Coordinates of C-alpha atoms in Angstrom, one line a residue:
X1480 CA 0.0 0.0 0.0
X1481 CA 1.7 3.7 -0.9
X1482 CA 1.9 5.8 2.4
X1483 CA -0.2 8.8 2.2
X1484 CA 2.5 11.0 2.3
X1485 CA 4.0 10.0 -1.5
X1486 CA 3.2 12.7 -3.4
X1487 CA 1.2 15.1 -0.3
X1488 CA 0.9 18.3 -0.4
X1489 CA 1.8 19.8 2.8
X1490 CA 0.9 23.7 3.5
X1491 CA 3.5 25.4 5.5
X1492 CA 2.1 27.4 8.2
X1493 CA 4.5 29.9 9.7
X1494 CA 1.9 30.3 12.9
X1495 CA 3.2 34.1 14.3
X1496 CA 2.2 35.2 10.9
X1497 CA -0.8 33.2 10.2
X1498 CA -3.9 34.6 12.0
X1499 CA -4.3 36.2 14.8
X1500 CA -7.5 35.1 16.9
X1501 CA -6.8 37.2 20.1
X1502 CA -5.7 40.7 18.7
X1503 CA -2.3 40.2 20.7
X1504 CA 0.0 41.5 16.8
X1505 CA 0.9 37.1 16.7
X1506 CA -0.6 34.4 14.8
X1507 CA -1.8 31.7 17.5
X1508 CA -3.0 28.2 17.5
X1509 CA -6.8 29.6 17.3
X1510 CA -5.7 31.4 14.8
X1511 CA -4.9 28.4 12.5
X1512 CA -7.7 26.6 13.9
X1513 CA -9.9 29.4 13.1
X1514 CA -8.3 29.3 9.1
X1515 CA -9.2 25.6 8.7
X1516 CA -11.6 25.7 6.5
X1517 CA -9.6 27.9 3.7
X1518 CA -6.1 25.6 4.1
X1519 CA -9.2 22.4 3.4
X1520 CA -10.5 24.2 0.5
X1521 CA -7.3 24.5 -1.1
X1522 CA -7.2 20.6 -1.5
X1523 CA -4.0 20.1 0.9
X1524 CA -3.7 16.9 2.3
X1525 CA -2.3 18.1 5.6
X1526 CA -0.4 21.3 7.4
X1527 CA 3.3 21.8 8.8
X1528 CA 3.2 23.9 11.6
X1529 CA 6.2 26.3 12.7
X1530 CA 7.6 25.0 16.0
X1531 CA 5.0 25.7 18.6
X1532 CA 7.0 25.6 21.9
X1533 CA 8.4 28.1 24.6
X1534 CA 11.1 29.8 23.7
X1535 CA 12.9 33.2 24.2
X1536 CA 12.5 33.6 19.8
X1537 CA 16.0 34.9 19.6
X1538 CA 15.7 33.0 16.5
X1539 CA 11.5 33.2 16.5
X1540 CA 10.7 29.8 18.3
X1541 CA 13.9 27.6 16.3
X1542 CA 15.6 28.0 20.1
X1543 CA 13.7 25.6 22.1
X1544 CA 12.9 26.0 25.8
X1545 CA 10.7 23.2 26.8
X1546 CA 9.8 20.3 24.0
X1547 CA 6.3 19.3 25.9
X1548 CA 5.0 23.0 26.2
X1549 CA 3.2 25.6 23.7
X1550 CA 4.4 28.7 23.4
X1551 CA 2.4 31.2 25.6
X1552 CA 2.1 33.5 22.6
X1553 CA 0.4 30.3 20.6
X1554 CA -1.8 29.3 23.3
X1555 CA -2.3 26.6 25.4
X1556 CA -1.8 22.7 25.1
X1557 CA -5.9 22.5 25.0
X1558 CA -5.5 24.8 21.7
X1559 CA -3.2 22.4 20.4
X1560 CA -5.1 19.8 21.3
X1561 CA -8.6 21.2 19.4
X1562 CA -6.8 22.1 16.5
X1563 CA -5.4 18.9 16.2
X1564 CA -9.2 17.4 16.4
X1565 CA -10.1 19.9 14.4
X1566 CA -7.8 18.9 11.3
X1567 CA -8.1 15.7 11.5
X1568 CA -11.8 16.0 11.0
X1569 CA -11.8 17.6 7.8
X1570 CA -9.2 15.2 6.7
X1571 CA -5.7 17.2 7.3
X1572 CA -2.5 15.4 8.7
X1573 CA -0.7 17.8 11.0
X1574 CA 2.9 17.9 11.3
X1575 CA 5.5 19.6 13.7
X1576 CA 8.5 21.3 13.3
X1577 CA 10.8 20.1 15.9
X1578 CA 14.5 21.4 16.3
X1579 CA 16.1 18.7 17.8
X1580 CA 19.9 19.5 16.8
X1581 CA 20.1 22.4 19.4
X1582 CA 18.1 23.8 22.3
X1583 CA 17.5 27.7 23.6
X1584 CA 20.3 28.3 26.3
X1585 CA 17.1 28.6 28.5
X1586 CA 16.3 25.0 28.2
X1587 CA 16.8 23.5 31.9
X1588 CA 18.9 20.4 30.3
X1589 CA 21.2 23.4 29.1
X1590 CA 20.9 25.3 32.1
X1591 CA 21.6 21.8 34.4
X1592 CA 24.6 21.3 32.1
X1593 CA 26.2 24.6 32.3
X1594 CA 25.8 24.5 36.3
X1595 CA 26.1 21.1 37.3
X1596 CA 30.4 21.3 37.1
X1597 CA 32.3 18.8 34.4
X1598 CA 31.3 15.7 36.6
X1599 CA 27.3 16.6 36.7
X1600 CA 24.7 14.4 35.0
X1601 CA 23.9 16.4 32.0
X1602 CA 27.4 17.5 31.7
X1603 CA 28.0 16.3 28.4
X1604 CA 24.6 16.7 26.8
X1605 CA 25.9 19.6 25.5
X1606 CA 29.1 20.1 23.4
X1607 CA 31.9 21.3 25.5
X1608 CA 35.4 22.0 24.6
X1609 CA 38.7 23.7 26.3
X1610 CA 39.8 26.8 25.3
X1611 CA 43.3 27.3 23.6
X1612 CA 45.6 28.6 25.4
X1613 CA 45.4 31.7 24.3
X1614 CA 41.4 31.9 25.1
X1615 CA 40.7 31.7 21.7
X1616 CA 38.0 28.9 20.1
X1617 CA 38.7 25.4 20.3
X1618 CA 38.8 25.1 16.5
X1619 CA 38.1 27.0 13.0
X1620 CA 34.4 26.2 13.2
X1621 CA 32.2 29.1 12.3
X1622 CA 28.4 30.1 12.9
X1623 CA 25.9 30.0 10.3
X1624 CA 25.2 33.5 12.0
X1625 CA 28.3 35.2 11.8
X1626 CA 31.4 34.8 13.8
X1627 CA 33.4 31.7 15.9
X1628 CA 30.6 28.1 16.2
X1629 CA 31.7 28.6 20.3
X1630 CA 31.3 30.7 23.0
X1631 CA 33.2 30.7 26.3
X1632 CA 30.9 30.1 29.8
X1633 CA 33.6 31.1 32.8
X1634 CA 31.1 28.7 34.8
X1635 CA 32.6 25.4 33.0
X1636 CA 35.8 27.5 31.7
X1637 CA 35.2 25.9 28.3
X1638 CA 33.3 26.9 25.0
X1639 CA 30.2 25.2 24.0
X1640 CA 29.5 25.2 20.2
X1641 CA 26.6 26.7 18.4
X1642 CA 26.1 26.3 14.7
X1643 CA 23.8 29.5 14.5
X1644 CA 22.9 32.0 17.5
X1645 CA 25.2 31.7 20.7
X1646 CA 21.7 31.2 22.4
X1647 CA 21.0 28.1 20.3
X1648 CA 23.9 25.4 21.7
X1649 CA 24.7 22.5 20.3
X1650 CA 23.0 19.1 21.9
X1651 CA 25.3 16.4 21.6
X1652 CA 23.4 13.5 20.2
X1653 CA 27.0 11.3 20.8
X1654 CA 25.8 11.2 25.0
X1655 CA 23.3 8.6 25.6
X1656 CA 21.4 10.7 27.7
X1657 CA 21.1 13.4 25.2
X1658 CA 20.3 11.2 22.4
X1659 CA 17.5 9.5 24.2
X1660 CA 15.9 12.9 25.3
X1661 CA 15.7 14.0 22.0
X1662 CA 14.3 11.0 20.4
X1663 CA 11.8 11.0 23.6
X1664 CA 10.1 14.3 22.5
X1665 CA 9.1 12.7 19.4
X1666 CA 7.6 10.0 21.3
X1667 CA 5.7 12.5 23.2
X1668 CA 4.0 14.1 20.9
X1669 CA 3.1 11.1 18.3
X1670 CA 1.2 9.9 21.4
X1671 CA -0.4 12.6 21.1
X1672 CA -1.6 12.0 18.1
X1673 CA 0.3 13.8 15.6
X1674 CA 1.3 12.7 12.2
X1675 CA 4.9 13.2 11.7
X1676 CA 7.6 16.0 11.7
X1677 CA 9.6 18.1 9.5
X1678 CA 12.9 18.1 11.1
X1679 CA 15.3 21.2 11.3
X1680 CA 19.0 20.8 10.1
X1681 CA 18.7 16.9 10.2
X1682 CA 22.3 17.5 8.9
X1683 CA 23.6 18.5 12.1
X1684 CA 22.8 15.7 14.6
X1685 CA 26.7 14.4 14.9
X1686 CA 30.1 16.8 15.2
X1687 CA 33.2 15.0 15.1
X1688 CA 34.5 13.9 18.5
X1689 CA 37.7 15.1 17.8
X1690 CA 36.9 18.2 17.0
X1691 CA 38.4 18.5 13.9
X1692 CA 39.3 21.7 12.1
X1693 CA 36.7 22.2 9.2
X1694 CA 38.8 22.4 5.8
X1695 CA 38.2 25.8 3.5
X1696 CA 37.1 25.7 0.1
X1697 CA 39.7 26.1 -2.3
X1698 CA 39.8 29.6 -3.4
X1699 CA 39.6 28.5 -7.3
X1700 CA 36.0 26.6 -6.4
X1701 CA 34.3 29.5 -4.7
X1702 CA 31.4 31.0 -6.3
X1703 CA 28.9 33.8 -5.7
X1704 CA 27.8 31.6 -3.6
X1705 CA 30.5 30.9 -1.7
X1706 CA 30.6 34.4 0.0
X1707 CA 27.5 35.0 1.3
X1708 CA 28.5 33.7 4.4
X1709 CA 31.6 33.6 6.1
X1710 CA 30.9 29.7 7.2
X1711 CA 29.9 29.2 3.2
X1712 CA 33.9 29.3 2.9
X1713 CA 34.5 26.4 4.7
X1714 CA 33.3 23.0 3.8
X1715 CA 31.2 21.3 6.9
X1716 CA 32.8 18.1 7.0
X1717 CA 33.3 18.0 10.9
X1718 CA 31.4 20.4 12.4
X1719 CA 28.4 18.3 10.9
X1720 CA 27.4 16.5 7.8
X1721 CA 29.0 13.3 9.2
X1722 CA 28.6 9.9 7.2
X1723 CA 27.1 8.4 10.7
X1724 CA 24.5 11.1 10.5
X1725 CA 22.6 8.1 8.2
X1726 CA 22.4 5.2 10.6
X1727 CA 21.1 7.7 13.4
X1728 CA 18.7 9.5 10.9
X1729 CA 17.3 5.9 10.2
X1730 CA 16.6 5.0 14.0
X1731 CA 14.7 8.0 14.2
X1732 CA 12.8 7.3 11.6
X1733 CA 12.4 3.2 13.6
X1734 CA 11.6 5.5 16.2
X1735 CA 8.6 7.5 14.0
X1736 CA 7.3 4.2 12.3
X1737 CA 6.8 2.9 16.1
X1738 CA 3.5 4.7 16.7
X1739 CA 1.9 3.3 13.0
X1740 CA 1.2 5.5 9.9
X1741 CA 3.3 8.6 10.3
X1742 CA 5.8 10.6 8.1
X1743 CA 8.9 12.0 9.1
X1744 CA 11.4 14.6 6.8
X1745 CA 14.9 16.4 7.1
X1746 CA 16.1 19.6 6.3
X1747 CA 19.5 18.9 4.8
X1748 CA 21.6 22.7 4.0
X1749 CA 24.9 21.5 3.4
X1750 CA 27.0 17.9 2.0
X1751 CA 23.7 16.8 1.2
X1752 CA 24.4 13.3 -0.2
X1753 CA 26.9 12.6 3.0
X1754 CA 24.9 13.1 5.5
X1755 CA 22.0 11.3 4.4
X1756 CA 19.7 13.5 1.9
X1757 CA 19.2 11.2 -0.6
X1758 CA 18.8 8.6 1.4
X1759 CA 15.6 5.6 0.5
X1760 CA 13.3 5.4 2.4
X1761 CA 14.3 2.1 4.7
X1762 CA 18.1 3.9 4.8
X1763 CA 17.3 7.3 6.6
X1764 CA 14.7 9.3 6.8
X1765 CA 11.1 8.9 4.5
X1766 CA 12.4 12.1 2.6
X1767 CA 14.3 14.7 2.6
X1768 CA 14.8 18.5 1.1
X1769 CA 18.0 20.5 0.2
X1770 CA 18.4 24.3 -0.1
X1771 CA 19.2 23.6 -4.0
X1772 CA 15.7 24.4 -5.0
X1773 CA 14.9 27.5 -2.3
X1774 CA 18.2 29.3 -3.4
X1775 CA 18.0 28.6 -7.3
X1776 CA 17.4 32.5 -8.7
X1777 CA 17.6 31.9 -12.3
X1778 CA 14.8 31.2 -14.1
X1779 CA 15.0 28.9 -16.7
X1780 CA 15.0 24.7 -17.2
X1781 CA 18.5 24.3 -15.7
X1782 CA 17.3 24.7 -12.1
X1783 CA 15.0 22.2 -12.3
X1784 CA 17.1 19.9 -14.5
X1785 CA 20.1 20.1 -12.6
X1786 CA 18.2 19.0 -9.5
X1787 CA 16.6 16.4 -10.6
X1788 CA 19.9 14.8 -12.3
X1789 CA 21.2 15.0 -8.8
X1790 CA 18.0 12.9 -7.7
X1791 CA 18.2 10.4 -10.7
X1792 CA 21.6 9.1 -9.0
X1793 CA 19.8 8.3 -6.0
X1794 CA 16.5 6.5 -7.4
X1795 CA 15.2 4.9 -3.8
X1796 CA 15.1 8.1 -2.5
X1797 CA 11.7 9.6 -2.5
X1798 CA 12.0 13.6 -2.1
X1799 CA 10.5 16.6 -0.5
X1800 CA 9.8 19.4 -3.2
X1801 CA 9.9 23.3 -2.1
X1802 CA 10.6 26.5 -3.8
X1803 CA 10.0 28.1 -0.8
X1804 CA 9.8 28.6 3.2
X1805 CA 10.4 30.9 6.1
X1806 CA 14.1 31.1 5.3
X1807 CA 14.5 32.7 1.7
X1808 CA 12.6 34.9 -0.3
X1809 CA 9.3 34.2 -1.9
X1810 CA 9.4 32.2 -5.2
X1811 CA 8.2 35.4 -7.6
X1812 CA 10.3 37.8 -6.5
X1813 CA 13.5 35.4 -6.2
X1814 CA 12.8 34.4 -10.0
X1815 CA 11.7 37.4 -11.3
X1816 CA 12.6 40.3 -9.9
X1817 CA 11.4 43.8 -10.1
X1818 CA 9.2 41.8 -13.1
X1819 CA 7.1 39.5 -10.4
X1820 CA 3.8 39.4 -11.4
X1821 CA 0.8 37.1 -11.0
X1822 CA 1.5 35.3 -14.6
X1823 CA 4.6 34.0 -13.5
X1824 CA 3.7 33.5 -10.3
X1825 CA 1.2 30.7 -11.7
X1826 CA 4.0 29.8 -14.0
X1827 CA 6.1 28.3 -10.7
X1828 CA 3.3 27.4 -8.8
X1829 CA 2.2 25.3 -11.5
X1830 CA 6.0 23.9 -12.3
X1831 CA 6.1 23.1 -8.0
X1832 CA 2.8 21.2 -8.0
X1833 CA 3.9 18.8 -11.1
X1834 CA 7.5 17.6 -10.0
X1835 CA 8.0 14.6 -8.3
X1836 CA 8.1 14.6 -4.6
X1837 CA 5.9 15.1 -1.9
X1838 CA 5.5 19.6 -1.8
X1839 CA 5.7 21.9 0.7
X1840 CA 3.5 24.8 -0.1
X1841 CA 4.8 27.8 2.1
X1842 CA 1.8 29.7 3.1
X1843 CA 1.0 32.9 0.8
X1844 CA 2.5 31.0 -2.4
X1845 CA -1.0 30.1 -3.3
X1846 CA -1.7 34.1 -3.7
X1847 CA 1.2 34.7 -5.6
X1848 CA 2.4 36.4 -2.5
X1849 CA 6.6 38.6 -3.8
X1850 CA 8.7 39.7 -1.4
X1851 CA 7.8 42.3 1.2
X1852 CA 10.4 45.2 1.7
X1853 CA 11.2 46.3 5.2
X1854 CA 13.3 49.2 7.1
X1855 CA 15.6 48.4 9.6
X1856 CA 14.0 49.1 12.4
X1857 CA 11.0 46.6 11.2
X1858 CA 13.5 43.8 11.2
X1859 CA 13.2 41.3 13.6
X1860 CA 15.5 38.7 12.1
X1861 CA 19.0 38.4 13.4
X1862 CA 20.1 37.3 10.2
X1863 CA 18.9 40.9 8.8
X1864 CA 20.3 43.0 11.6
X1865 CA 23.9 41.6 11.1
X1866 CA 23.9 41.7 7.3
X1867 CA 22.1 44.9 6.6
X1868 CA 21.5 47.1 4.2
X1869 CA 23.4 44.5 1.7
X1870 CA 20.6 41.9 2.4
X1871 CA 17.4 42.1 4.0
X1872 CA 17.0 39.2 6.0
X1873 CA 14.1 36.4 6.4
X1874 CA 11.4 38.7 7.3
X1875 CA 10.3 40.1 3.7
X1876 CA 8.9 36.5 3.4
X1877 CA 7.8 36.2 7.1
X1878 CA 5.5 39.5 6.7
X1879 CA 1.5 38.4 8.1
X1880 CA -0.7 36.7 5.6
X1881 CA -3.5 39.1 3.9
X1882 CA -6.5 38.1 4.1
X1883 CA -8.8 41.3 3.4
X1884 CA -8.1 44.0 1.4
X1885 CA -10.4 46.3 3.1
X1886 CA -9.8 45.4 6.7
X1887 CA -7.5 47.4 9.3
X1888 CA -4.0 45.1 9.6
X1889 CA -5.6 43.4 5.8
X1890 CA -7.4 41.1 8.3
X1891 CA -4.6 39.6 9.7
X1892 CA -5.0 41.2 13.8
X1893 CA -6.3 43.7 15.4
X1894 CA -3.5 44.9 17.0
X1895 CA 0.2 45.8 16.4
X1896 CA 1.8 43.2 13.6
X1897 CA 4.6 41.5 15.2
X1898 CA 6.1 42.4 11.3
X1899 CA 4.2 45.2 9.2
X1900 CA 1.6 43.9 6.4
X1901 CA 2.7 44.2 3.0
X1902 CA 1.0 46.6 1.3
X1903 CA 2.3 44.8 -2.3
X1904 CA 0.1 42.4 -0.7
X1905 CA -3.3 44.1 -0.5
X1906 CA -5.0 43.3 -3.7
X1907 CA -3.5 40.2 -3.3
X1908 CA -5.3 39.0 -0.2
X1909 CA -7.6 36.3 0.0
X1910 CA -10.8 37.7 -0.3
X1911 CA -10.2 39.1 -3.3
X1912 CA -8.9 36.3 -5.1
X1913 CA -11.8 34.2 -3.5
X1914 CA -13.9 36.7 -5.8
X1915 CA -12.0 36.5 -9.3
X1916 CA -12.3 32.9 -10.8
X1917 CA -8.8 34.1 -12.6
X1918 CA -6.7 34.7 -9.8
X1919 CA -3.6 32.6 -8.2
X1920 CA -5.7 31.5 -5.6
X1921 CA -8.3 29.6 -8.2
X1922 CA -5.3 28.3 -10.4
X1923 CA -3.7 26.9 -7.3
X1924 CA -6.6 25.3 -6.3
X1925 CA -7.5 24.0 -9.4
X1926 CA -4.0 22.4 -10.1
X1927 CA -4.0 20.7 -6.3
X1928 CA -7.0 18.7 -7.8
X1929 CA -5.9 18.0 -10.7
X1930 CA -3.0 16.7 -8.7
X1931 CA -5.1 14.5 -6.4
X1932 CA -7.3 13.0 -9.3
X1933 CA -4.0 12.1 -11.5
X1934 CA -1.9 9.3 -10.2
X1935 CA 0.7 10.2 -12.7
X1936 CA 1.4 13.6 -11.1
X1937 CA 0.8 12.4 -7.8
X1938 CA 3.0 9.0 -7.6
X1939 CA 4.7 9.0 -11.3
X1940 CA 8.0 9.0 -12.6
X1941 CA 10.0 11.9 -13.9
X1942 CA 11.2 11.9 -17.9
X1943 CA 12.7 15.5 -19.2
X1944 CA 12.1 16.0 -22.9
X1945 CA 14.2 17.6 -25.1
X1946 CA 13.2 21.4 -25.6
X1947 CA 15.3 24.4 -26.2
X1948 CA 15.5 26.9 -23.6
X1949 CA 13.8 28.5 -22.1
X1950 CA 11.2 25.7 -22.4
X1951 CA 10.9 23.4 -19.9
X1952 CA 8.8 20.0 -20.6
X1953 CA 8.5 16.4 -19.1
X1954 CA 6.7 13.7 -18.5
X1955 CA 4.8 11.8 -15.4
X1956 CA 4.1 8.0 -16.2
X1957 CA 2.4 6.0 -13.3
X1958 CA 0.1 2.7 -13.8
X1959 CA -0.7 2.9 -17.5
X1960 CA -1.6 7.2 -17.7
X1961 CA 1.5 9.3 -19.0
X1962 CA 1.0 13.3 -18.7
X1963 CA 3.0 16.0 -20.2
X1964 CA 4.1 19.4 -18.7
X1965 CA 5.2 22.4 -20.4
X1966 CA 6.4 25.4 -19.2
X1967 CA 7.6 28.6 -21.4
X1968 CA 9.9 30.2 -19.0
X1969 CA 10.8 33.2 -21.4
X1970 CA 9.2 36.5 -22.1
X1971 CA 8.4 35.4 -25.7
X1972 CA 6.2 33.5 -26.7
X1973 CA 7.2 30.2 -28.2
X1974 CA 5.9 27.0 -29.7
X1975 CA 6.5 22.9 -29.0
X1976 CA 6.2 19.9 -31.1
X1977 CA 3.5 18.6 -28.6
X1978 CA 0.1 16.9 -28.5
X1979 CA -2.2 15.7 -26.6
X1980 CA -5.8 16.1 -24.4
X1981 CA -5.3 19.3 -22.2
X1982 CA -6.0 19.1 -18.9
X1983 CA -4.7 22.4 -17.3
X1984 CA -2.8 25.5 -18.6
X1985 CA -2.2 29.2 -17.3
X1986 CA -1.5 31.9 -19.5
X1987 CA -2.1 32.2 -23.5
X1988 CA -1.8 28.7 -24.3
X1989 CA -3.2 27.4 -28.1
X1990 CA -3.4 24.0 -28.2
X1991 CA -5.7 23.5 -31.6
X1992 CA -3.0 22.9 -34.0
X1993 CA -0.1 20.7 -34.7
X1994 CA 1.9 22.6 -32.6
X1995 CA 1.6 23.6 -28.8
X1996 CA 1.7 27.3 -28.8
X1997 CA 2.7 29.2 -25.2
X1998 CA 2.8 32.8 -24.5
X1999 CA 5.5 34.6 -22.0
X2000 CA 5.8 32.4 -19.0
X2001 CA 2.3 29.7 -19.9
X2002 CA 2.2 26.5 -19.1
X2003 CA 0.3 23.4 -20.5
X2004 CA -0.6 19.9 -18.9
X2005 CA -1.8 17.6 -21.4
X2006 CA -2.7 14.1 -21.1
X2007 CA -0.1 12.1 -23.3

């Protein structure tokens, strides 16, 4: 029997800008419970949540105080609790983030392991190192965030490593203690009746126990890339991205499968296919997604080609498809620019919801949502303070979700944003869209049923087709039924040597004569 979750859509709720039900400036729980109805109506199969516990949001709840709680701003574990009933009754899977790699520095295991001296019981649930003997860090390592992957507690008279904030350190899955914590909160809350996880940086489980120095990437391989952060200029070979990162990512997933019918995925950023990315699923994890996809900026076939050449080496592996999330700019303005506009927003949309893979749909993409600009002094993103003016940070795509036009706040709260609305957003909000049978909001919905009622784009394998660029086309084949997709991703208008019963298209698409003619970014799904 296939598991549900081969070829699911999943909707990405990022709950603090979601809804807000009780006019604090925060998405909450209720809020998403109260929004049920319109993530059903899109035809999702289930929902990722944001993580939902306590935490000091230094890095806006991906620090972790307390695995079994909900964050006060969110609600209360009875809120949880009803809007888990409540999306399981219209047929939705729910799934938690949880960030199991590193804690908040407020987390009592953290707390217990700074105070407790070298000897105490959680003394090594962390990772601890000496000095040198100069002061300086035990090794090269450096921060996602900027700066040394250590900080220096006189308490212990050691550093503890952190692979982003210095209020995010490093649990050390290597301690029995530590390890069996972890895997515990999983426990905890699949008894409670959730469906699975998304897991953060399921790269970064395992460091090297000896602490090895990370090497640099040779200055004659360094791209653009390459230098948008300082830690980019190192390869993560010790720090994490370990080989052994694949037996422990496949107990976890033991672990998962325990409690029956439930679906567990990684968020791999670096060494993908060392640390266990492309792993099948009886190896590691059930699936798995890579930042190749969420950075890719230039649109055109080779994006999506290039990806999936990387996936055709690995043909167990069954992957997790997203052009975007909380953590990089929306898909229309990263592809087009100051040219974004609804057309091509479809354009993508439609191209996400055909691939192979099981897709994340980060909320907003549905509307065609671009990029949201932002001052300064709006940020709240510590990745925007310290690189700033030169890059705006993750808030332009964490900005609240519109959902009136008309309304104070575009419907989102009646009280201060936590982040400003958008106004590029406003006649872009849902109620509007819900009102034109031509908007992004009816072609996304439209292509998520066409989707569910196709096994071939649901479950079927992947065959590109030879097209010039900037024409992308391929084929789906499952059980007998072969569709075609077609994408013009140009400006011009082109035509294809291709035929067949149309099923779905967006844009100027003319499909009466020998050839399959497509305006500036259309697209065409025809059955073969």
């Amino acid at each position: 029997m296939t598991p549900w979750w081969r070829g699911a859509v999943l909707y990405h709720v990022y709950v603090r800008s979601f809804f807000d039900a009780d006019g604090d400036g925060q998405g909450d729980l209720a809020g998403v419970a109260a929004k049920l109805d319109y993530i059903a109506s899109l035809g999702v199969d289930g929902i990722w949540l944001s993580p939902i516990h306590p935490s000091p949001d230094r890095d806006w709840g991906y620090d972790v105080a307390d695995y079994e709680g909900v964050h006060p701003g969110y609600g209360t574990l009875a809120d949880f609790e009803a809007l888990l009933e409540a999306a399981h009754a219209r047929g939705l899977k729910v799934l938690l983030d949880e960030v199991l790699a590193h804690t908040s520095d407020e987390h009592p295991w953290f707390v217990e392991s700074l105070t407790g001296g070298n000897s105490g019981p959680k003394a090594d649930w962390y990772v601890w190192a000496d000095a040198k003997p100069d002061g300086t860090a035990p090794n090269n390592w450096l921060s996602v965030f900027g700066g040394p992957a250590w900080s220096y507690q006189p308490k212990r008279r050691k550093h503890y490593h952190h692979k982003f904030l210095r209020q995010q350190p490093k649990l050390n899955w290597r301690d029995p203690g530590a390890r069996e914590a972890a895997l515990s909160v999983l426990d905890h809350w699949l008894a409670r009746g959730v469906d699975g996880f998304r897991l953060d940086v399921a790269n970064a489980f395992l460091h090297d126990a000896g602490l090895r120095d990370n090497p640099p990437v040779p200055p004659d391989e360094r791209t653009a890339a390459h230098w948008r952060h300082a830690s980019d200029l190192q390869r993560h070979l010790f720090d994490s991205n370990l080989p052994e990162n694949i037996p422990l990512l496949a107990a976890i997933r033991r672990r998962v499968e325990a409690h029956g019918d439930r679906f567990v995925f990684g968020e791999f950023s670096e060494e993908e296919a060392r640390c266990g990315a492309y792993c099948s699923p009886a190896e590691g994890l059930h699936s798995a997604y890579t930042f190749v996809l969420l950075l890719a900026r230039r649109l055109g076939p080779q994006f999506v080609r290039d990806h999936y050449a990387t996936l055709a080496a690995h043909p167990e592996h069954w992957p997790t498809i997203s052009f975007s999330n909380h953590d990089v700019p929306r898909t229309v303005s990263r592809f087009g620019g100051e040219a974004a506009s609804p057309q091509l927003a479809r354009l993508l949309f439609g191209l996400l919801l055909t691939l192979k893979g099981t897709t994340l749909v980060y909320q907003g993409e549905e509307l065609g949502l671009p990029q949201a600009r932002l001052s300064r002094a709006q940020l709240r993103d510590p990745v925007g303070d310290l690189y700033w003016p030169y890059d705006g940070g993750r808030d332009g795509c964490r900005t609240p979700m519109p959902w009136r036009s008309d309304a104070p706040n575009l419907g989102f709260t009646t009280g201060a944003p936590w982040l400003p609305l958008a106004e590029t957003h406003r006649d872009l909000a849902v109620e509007a869209q819900e009102a034109d049978p031509n908007s992004t909001l009816a072609f996304a919905r439209r292509i998520i049923a066409l989707r569910k009622a196709t096994p071939a784009l649901r479950l079927g394998e992947i065959e590109f087709l030879d097209m010039p660029d900037p024409l992308l086309a391929f084929t789906r084949r499952e059980a007998g039924e072969a569709v075609a997709c077609v994408f013009n991703l140009g400006s011009q208008a082109a035509e294809v040597q291709l035929t067949g019963e149309p099923l779905l298209h967006s844009g100027e698409v003319d499909a009466r004569g020998p050839n399959l003619a497509l305006g500036p970014y259309a697209m065409s799904i025809l059955r073969a």
